[in-house]
GROMACS .gro file of C-alpha atoms in nm:
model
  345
    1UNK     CA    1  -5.797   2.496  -6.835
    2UNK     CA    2  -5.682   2.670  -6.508
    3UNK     CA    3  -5.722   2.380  -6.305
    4UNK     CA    4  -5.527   2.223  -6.566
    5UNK     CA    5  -5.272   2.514  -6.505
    6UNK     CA    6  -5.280   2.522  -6.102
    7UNK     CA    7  -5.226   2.109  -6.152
    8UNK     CA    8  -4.905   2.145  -6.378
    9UNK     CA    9  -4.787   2.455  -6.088
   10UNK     CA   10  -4.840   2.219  -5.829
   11UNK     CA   11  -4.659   1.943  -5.955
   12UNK     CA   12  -4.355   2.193  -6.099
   13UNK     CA   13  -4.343   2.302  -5.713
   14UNK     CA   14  -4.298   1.960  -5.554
   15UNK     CA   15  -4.037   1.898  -5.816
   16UNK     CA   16  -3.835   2.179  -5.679
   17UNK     CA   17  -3.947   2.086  -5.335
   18UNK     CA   18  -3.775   1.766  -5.395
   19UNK     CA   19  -3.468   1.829  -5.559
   20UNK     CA   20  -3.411   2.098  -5.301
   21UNK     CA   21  -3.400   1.817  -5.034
   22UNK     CA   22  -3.227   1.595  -5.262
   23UNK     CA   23  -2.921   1.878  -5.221
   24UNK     CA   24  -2.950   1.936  -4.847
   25UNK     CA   25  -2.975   1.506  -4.776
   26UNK     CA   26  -2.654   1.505  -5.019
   27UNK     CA   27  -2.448   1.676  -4.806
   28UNK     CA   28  -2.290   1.558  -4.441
   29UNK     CA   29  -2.132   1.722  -4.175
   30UNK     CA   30  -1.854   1.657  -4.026
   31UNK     CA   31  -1.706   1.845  -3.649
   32UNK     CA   32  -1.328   1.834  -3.579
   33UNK     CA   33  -1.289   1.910  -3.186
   34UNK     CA   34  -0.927   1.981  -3.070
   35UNK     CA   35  -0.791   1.746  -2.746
   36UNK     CA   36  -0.743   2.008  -2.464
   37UNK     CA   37  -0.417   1.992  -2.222
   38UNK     CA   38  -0.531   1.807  -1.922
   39UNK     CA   39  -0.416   2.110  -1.730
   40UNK     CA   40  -0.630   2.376  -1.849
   41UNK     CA   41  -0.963   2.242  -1.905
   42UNK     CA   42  -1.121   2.589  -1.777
   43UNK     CA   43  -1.036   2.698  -2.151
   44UNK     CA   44  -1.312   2.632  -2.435
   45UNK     CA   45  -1.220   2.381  -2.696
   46UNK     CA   46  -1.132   2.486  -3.081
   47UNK     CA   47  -1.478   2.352  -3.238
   48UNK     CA   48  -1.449   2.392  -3.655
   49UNK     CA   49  -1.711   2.248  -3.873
   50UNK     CA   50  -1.679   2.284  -4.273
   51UNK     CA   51  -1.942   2.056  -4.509
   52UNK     CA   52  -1.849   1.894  -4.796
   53UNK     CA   53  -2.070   1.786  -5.065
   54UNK     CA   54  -1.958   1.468  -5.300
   55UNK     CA   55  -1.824   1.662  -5.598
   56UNK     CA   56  -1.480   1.698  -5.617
   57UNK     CA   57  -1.552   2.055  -5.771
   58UNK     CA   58  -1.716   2.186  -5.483
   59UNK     CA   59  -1.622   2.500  -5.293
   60UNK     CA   60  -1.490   2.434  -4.932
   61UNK     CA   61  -1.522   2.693  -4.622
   62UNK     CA   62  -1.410   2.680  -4.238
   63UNK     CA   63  -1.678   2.844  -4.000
   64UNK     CA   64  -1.472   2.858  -3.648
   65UNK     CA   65  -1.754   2.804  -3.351
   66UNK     CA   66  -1.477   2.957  -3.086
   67UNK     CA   67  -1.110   3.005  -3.105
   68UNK     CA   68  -0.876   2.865  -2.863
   69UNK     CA   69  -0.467   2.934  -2.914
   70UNK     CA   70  -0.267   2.621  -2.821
   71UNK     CA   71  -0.120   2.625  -2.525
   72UNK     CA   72   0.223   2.532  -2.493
   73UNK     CA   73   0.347   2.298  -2.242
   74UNK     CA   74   0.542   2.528  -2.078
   75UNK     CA   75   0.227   2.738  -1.944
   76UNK     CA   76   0.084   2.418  -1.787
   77UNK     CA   77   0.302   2.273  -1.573
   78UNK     CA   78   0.357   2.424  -1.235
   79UNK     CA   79   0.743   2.567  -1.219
   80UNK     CA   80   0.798   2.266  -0.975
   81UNK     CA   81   0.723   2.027  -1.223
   82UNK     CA   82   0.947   2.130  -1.504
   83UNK     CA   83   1.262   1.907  -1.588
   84UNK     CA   84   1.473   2.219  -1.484
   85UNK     CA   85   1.358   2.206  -1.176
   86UNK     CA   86   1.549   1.860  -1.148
   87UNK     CA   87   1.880   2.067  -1.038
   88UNK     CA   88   1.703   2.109  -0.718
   89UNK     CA   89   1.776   1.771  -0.573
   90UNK     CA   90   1.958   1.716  -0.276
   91UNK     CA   91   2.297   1.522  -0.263
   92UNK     CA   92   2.375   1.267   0.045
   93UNK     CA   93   2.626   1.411   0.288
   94UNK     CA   94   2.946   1.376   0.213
   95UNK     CA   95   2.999   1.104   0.469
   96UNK     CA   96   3.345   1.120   0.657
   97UNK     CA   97   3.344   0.783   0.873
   98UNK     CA   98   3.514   0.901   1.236
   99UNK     CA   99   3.775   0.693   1.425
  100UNK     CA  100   3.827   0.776   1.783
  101UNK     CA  101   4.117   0.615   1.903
  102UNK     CA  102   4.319   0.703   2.215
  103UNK     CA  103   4.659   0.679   2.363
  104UNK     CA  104   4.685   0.308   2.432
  105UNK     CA  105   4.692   0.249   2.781
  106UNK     CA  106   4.972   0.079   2.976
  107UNK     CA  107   4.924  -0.051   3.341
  108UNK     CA  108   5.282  -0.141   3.488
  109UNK     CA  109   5.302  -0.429   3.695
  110UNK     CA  110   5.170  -0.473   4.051
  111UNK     CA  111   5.318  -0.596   4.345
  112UNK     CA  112   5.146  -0.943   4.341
  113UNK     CA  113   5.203  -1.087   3.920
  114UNK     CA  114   4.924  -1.257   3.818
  115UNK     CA  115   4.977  -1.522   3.589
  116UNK     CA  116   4.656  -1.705   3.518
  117UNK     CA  117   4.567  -1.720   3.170
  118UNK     CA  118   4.168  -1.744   3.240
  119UNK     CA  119   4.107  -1.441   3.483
  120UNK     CA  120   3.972  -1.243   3.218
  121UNK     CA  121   3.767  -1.276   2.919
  122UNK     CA  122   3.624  -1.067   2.630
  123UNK     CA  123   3.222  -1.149   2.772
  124UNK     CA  124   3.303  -1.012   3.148
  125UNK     CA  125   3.474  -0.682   3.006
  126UNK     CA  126   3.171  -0.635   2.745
  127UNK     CA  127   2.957  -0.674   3.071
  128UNK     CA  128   3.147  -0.386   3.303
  129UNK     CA  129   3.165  -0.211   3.016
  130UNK     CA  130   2.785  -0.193   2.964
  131UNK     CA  131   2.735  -0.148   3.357
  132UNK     CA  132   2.950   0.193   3.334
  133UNK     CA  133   2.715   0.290   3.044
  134UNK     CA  134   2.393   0.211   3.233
  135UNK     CA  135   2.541   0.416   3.508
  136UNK     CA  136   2.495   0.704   3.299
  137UNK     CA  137   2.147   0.597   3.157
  138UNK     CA  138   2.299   0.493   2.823
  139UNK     CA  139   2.192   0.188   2.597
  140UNK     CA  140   2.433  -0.119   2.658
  141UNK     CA  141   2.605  -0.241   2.321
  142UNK     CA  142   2.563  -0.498   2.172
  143UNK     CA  143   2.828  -0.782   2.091
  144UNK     CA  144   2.902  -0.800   1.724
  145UNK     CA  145   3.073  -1.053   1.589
  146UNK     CA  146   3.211  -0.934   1.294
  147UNK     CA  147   3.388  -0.613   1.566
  148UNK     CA  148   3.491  -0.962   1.731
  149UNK     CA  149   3.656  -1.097   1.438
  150UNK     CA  150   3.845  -0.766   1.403
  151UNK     CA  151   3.918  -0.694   1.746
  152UNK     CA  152   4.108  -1.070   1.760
  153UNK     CA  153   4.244  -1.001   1.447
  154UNK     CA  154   4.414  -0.651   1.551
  155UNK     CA  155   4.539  -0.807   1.941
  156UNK     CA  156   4.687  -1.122   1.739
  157UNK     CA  157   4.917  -0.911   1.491
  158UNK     CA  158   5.041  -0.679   1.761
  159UNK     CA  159   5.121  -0.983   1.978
  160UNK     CA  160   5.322  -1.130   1.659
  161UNK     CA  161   5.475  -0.792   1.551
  162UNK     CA  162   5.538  -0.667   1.891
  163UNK     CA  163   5.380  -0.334   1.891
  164UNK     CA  164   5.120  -0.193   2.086
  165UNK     CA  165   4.962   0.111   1.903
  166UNK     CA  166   4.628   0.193   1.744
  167UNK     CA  167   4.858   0.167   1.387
  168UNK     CA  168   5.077  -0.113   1.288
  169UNK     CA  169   5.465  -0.037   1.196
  170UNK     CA  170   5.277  -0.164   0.799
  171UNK     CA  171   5.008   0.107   0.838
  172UNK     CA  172   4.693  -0.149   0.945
  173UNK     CA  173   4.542   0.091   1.154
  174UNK     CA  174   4.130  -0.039   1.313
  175UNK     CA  175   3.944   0.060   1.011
  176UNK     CA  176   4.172  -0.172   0.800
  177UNK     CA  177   4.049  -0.448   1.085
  178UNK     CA  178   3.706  -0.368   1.081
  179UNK     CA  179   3.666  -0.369   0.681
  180UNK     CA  180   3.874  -0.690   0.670
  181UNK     CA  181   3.614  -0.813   0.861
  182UNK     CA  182   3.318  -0.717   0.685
  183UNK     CA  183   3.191  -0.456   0.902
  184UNK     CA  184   3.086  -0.129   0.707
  185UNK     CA  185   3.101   0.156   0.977
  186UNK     CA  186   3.025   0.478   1.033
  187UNK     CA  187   3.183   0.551   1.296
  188UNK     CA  188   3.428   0.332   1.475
  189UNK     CA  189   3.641   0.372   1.832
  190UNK     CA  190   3.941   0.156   1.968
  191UNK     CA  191   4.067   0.118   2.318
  192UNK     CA  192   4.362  -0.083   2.358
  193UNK     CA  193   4.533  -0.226   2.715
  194UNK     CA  194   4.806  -0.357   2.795
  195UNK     CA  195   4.998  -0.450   3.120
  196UNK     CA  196   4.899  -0.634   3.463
  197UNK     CA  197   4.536  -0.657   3.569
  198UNK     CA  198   4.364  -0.863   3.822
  199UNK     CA  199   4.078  -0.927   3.685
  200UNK     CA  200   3.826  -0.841   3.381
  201UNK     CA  201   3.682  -0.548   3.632
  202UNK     CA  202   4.047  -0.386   3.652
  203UNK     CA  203   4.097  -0.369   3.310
  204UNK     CA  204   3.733  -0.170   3.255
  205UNK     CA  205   3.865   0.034   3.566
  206UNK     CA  206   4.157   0.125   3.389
  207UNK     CA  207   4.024   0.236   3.062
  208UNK     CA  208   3.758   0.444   3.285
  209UNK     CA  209   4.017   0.618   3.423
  210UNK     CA  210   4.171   0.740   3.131
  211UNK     CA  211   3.930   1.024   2.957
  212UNK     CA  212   4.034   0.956   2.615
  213UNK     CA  213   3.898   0.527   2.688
  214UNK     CA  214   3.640   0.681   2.898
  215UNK     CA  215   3.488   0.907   2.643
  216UNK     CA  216   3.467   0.583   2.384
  217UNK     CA  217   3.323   0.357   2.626
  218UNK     CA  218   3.057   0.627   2.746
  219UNK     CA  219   2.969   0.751   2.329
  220UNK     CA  220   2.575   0.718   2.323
  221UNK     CA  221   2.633   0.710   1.945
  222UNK     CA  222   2.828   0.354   1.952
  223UNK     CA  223   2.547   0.074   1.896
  224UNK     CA  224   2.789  -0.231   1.874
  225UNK     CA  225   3.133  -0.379   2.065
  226UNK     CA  226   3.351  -0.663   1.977
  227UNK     CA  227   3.643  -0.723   2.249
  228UNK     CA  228   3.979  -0.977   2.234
  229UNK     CA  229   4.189  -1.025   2.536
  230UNK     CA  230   4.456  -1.245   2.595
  231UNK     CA  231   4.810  -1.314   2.784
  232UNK     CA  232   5.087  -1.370   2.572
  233UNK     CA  233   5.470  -1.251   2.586
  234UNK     CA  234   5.570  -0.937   2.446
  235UNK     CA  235   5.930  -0.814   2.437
  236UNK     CA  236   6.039  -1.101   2.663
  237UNK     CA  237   5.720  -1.037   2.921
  238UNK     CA  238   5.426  -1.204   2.995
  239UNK     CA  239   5.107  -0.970   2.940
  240UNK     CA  240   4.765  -0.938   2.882
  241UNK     CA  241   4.688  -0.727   2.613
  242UNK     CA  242   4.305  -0.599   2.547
  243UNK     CA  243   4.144  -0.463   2.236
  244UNK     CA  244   3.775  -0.311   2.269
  245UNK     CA  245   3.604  -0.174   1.914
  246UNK     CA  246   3.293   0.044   1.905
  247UNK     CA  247   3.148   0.092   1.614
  248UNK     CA  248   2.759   0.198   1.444
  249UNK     CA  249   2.683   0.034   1.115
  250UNK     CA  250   2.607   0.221   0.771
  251UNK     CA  251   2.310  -0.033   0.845
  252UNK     CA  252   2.143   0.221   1.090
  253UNK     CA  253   2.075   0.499   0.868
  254UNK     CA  254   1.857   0.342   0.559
  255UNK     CA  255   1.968   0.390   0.201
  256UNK     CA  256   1.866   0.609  -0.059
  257UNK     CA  257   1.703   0.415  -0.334
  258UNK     CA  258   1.987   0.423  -0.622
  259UNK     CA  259   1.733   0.263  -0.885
  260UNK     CA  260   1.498   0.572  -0.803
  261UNK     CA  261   1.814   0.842  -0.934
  262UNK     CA  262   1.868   0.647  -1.231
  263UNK     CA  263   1.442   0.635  -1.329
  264UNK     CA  264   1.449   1.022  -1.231
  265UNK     CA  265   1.760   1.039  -1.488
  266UNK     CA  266   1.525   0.866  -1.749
  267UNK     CA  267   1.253   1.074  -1.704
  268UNK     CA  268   1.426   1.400  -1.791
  269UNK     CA  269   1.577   1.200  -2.078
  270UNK     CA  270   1.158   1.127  -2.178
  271UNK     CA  271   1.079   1.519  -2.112
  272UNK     CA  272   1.365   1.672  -2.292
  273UNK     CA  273   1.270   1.438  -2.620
  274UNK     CA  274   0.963   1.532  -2.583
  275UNK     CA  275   0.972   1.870  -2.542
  276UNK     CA  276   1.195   1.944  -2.850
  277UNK     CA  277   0.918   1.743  -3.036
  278UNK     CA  278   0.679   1.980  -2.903
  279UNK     CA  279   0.872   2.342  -2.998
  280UNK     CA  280   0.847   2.171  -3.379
  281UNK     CA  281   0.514   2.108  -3.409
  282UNK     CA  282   0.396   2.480  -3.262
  283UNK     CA  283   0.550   2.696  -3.519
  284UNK     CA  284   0.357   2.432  -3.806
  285UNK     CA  285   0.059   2.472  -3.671
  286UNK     CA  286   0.102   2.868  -3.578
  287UNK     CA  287   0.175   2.891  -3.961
  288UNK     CA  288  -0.102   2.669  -4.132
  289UNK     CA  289  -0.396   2.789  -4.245
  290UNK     CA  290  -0.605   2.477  -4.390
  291UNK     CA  291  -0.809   2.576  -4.724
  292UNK     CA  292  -0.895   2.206  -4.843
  293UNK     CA  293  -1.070   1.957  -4.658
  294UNK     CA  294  -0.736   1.700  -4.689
  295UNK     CA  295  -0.552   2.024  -4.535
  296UNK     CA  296  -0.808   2.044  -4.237
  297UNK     CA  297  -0.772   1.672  -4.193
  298UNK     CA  298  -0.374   1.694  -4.205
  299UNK     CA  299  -0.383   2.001  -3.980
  300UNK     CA  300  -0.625   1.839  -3.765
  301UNK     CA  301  -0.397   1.506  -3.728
  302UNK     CA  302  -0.131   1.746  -3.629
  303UNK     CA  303  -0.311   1.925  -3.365
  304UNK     CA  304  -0.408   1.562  -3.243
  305UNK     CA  305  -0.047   1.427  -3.200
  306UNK     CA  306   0.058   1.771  -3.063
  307UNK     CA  307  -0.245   1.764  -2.742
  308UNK     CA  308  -0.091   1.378  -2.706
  309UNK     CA  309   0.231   1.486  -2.657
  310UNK     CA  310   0.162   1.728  -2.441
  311UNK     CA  311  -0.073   1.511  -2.268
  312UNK     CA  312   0.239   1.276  -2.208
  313UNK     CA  313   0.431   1.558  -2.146
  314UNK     CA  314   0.239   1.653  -1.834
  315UNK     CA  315   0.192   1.347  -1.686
  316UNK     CA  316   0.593   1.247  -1.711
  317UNK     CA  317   0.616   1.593  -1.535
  318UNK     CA  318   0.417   1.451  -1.231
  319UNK     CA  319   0.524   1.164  -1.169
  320UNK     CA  320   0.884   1.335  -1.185
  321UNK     CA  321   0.796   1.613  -0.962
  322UNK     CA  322   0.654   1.297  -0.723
  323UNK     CA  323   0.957   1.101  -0.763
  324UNK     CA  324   1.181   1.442  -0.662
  325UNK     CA  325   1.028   1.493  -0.336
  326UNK     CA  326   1.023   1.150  -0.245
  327UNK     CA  327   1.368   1.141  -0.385
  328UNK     CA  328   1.462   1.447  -0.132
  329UNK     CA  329   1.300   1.308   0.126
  330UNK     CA  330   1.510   1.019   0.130
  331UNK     CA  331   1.819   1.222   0.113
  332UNK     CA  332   1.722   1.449   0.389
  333UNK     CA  333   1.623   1.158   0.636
  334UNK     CA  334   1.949   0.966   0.541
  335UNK     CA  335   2.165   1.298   0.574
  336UNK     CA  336   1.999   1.374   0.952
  337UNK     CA  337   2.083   0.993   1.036
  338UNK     CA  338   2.440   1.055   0.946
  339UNK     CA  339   2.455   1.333   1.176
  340UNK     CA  340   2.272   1.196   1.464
  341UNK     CA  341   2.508   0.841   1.460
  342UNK     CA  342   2.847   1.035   1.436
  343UNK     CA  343   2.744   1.269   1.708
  344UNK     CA  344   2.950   1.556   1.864
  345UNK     CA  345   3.342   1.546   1.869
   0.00000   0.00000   0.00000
């Protein structure tokens, strides 16, 4: 009889043995892990684990492994990376193009007239003009065709208006000549001649004599030249009239990239959007304190789309921040450029 006993005791025990597994094995586990800001991953992650048998009666509770307080976006980003910052950006210069134009110059007639039509030509004053600057260890300019253009353009109308000034009695003064032309300057000089000269050589001569010419024809800024000379009656007188135009290109001094401003204009667009998305999701998930496990899951999703926001968040920030320095850098190469072609009064 008390083996019988011990048998029945036995068998009562694995019963209980096995149901108690039955309700451990029924039950799962299940870890939600919080995405941390790509900028702070010194900081421990928000682990919270709850378990949650099958029945829809059963009792739920949260057992926080280590608490973490969201951090805002605001506290990861480096102050040069914020979308304020963006105020920060240089401007271009505010370019003023420079004429220098001087007194036209007059040479009254000699003793002996000379009235060949060939003895001087636009290529043999370019080429005294560019010995006078290699006197004085400067770079020779180069002949531009476009300045050409212009320069024929400007001794043509003064020939068939009769005037000889650096502005026509209309108000066409070089730069209208040199933009009619196609030629966008920076800066821009005119000498004009007018009288008796023996040759191409006397004509240079002349304009070297005069420090107003002089000081255009010996500007280490000026890259380019286009000349006109011709003989042609003026006021009941045969002359020869000569027109010289220095000028440096916009060319020279390399462009800002416009399409980079309007992306950088996007961007802060992207970060302000995203931002205001951000400031209403924290005070949610500041408030909520999940109970149920379809709370924890909502809360959860929330917290999820909040770290991916901010996730986005940082990286438009960097790529901004990169695209504001190269962005300056541009500016502040194109600004010195400016200065360096238009050179000292």
């Amino acid at each position: 009889m008390m083996n019988k006993q011990k048998g029945v005791a036995w068998l009562l025990w694995l019963f209980y043995f096995a149901m108690m597994c039955l309700v451990v094995l029924g039950t799962e586990t299940v870890v939600y892990k919080t995405l941390s800001f790509l900028h702070n991953q010194n900081q421990n992650d928000t682990t919270k684990v709850y378990k949650n048998d099958n029945s829809d009666n059963s009792s739920v509770s949260f057992h926080p492994t280590s608490t973490k307080e969201i951090v805002s976006p605001k506290n990861i980003l480096t102050k040069n990376t914020t979308n304020d910052n963006i105020q920060n950006t240089l401007d271009p210069v505010n370019i003023q193009k420079t004429i220098k134009t001087p007194v036209p110059l007059v040479v009254p007639q000699s003793e002996v007239l000379v009235t060949k039509t060939d003895i001087l030509s636009g290529s043999e004053i370019i080429f005294y003009t560019n010995l006078e600057r290699e006197k004085k260890g400067l770079s020779t300019l180069k002949q531009q065709n476009l300045l050409t253009q212009a320069a024929t353009a400007k001794l043509n109308h003064m020939f068939t208006k009769e005037y000889f000034a650096h502005d026509a009695p209309s108000g066409e003064s070089v730069a209208y000549w040199v933009d009619n032309a196609g030629y966008n300057y920076l800066i821009v000089g005119e000498n004009l001649a007018m009288g008796f000269f023996q040759d191409s050589k006397d004509m240079v001569t002349a304009w070297m004599n005069s420090p107003g010419h002089r000081a255009n024809i010996l500007k280490k800024e000026y890259i380019d030249i286009g000349v006109a000379v011709k003989q042609g009656k003026f006021k009941g007188n045969m002359v020869w009239m000569g027109v010289q135009i220095f000028a440096t290109s916009m060319n020279e001094c390399l462009e800002v990239d416009s399409t980079l401003k309007q992306k950088m204009d996007t961007y802060i667009i992207l970060l302000d959007e995203t931002k205001k998305t951000l400031e209403e999701i924290e005070p949610v998930l500041s408030a909520e304190q999940p109970i149920t496990p379809e709370e924890s899951k909502k809360y959860f999703n929330l917290i999820e789309q909040y770290n991916e926001l901010a996730t986005t968040y940082n990286k438009l920030a960097t790529e901004l921040k990169s695209m504001v320095s190269d962005y300056n850098s541009q500016i502040k190469n194109f600004n010195a450029c400016i200065f360096d072609k238009q050179g000292e009064d």
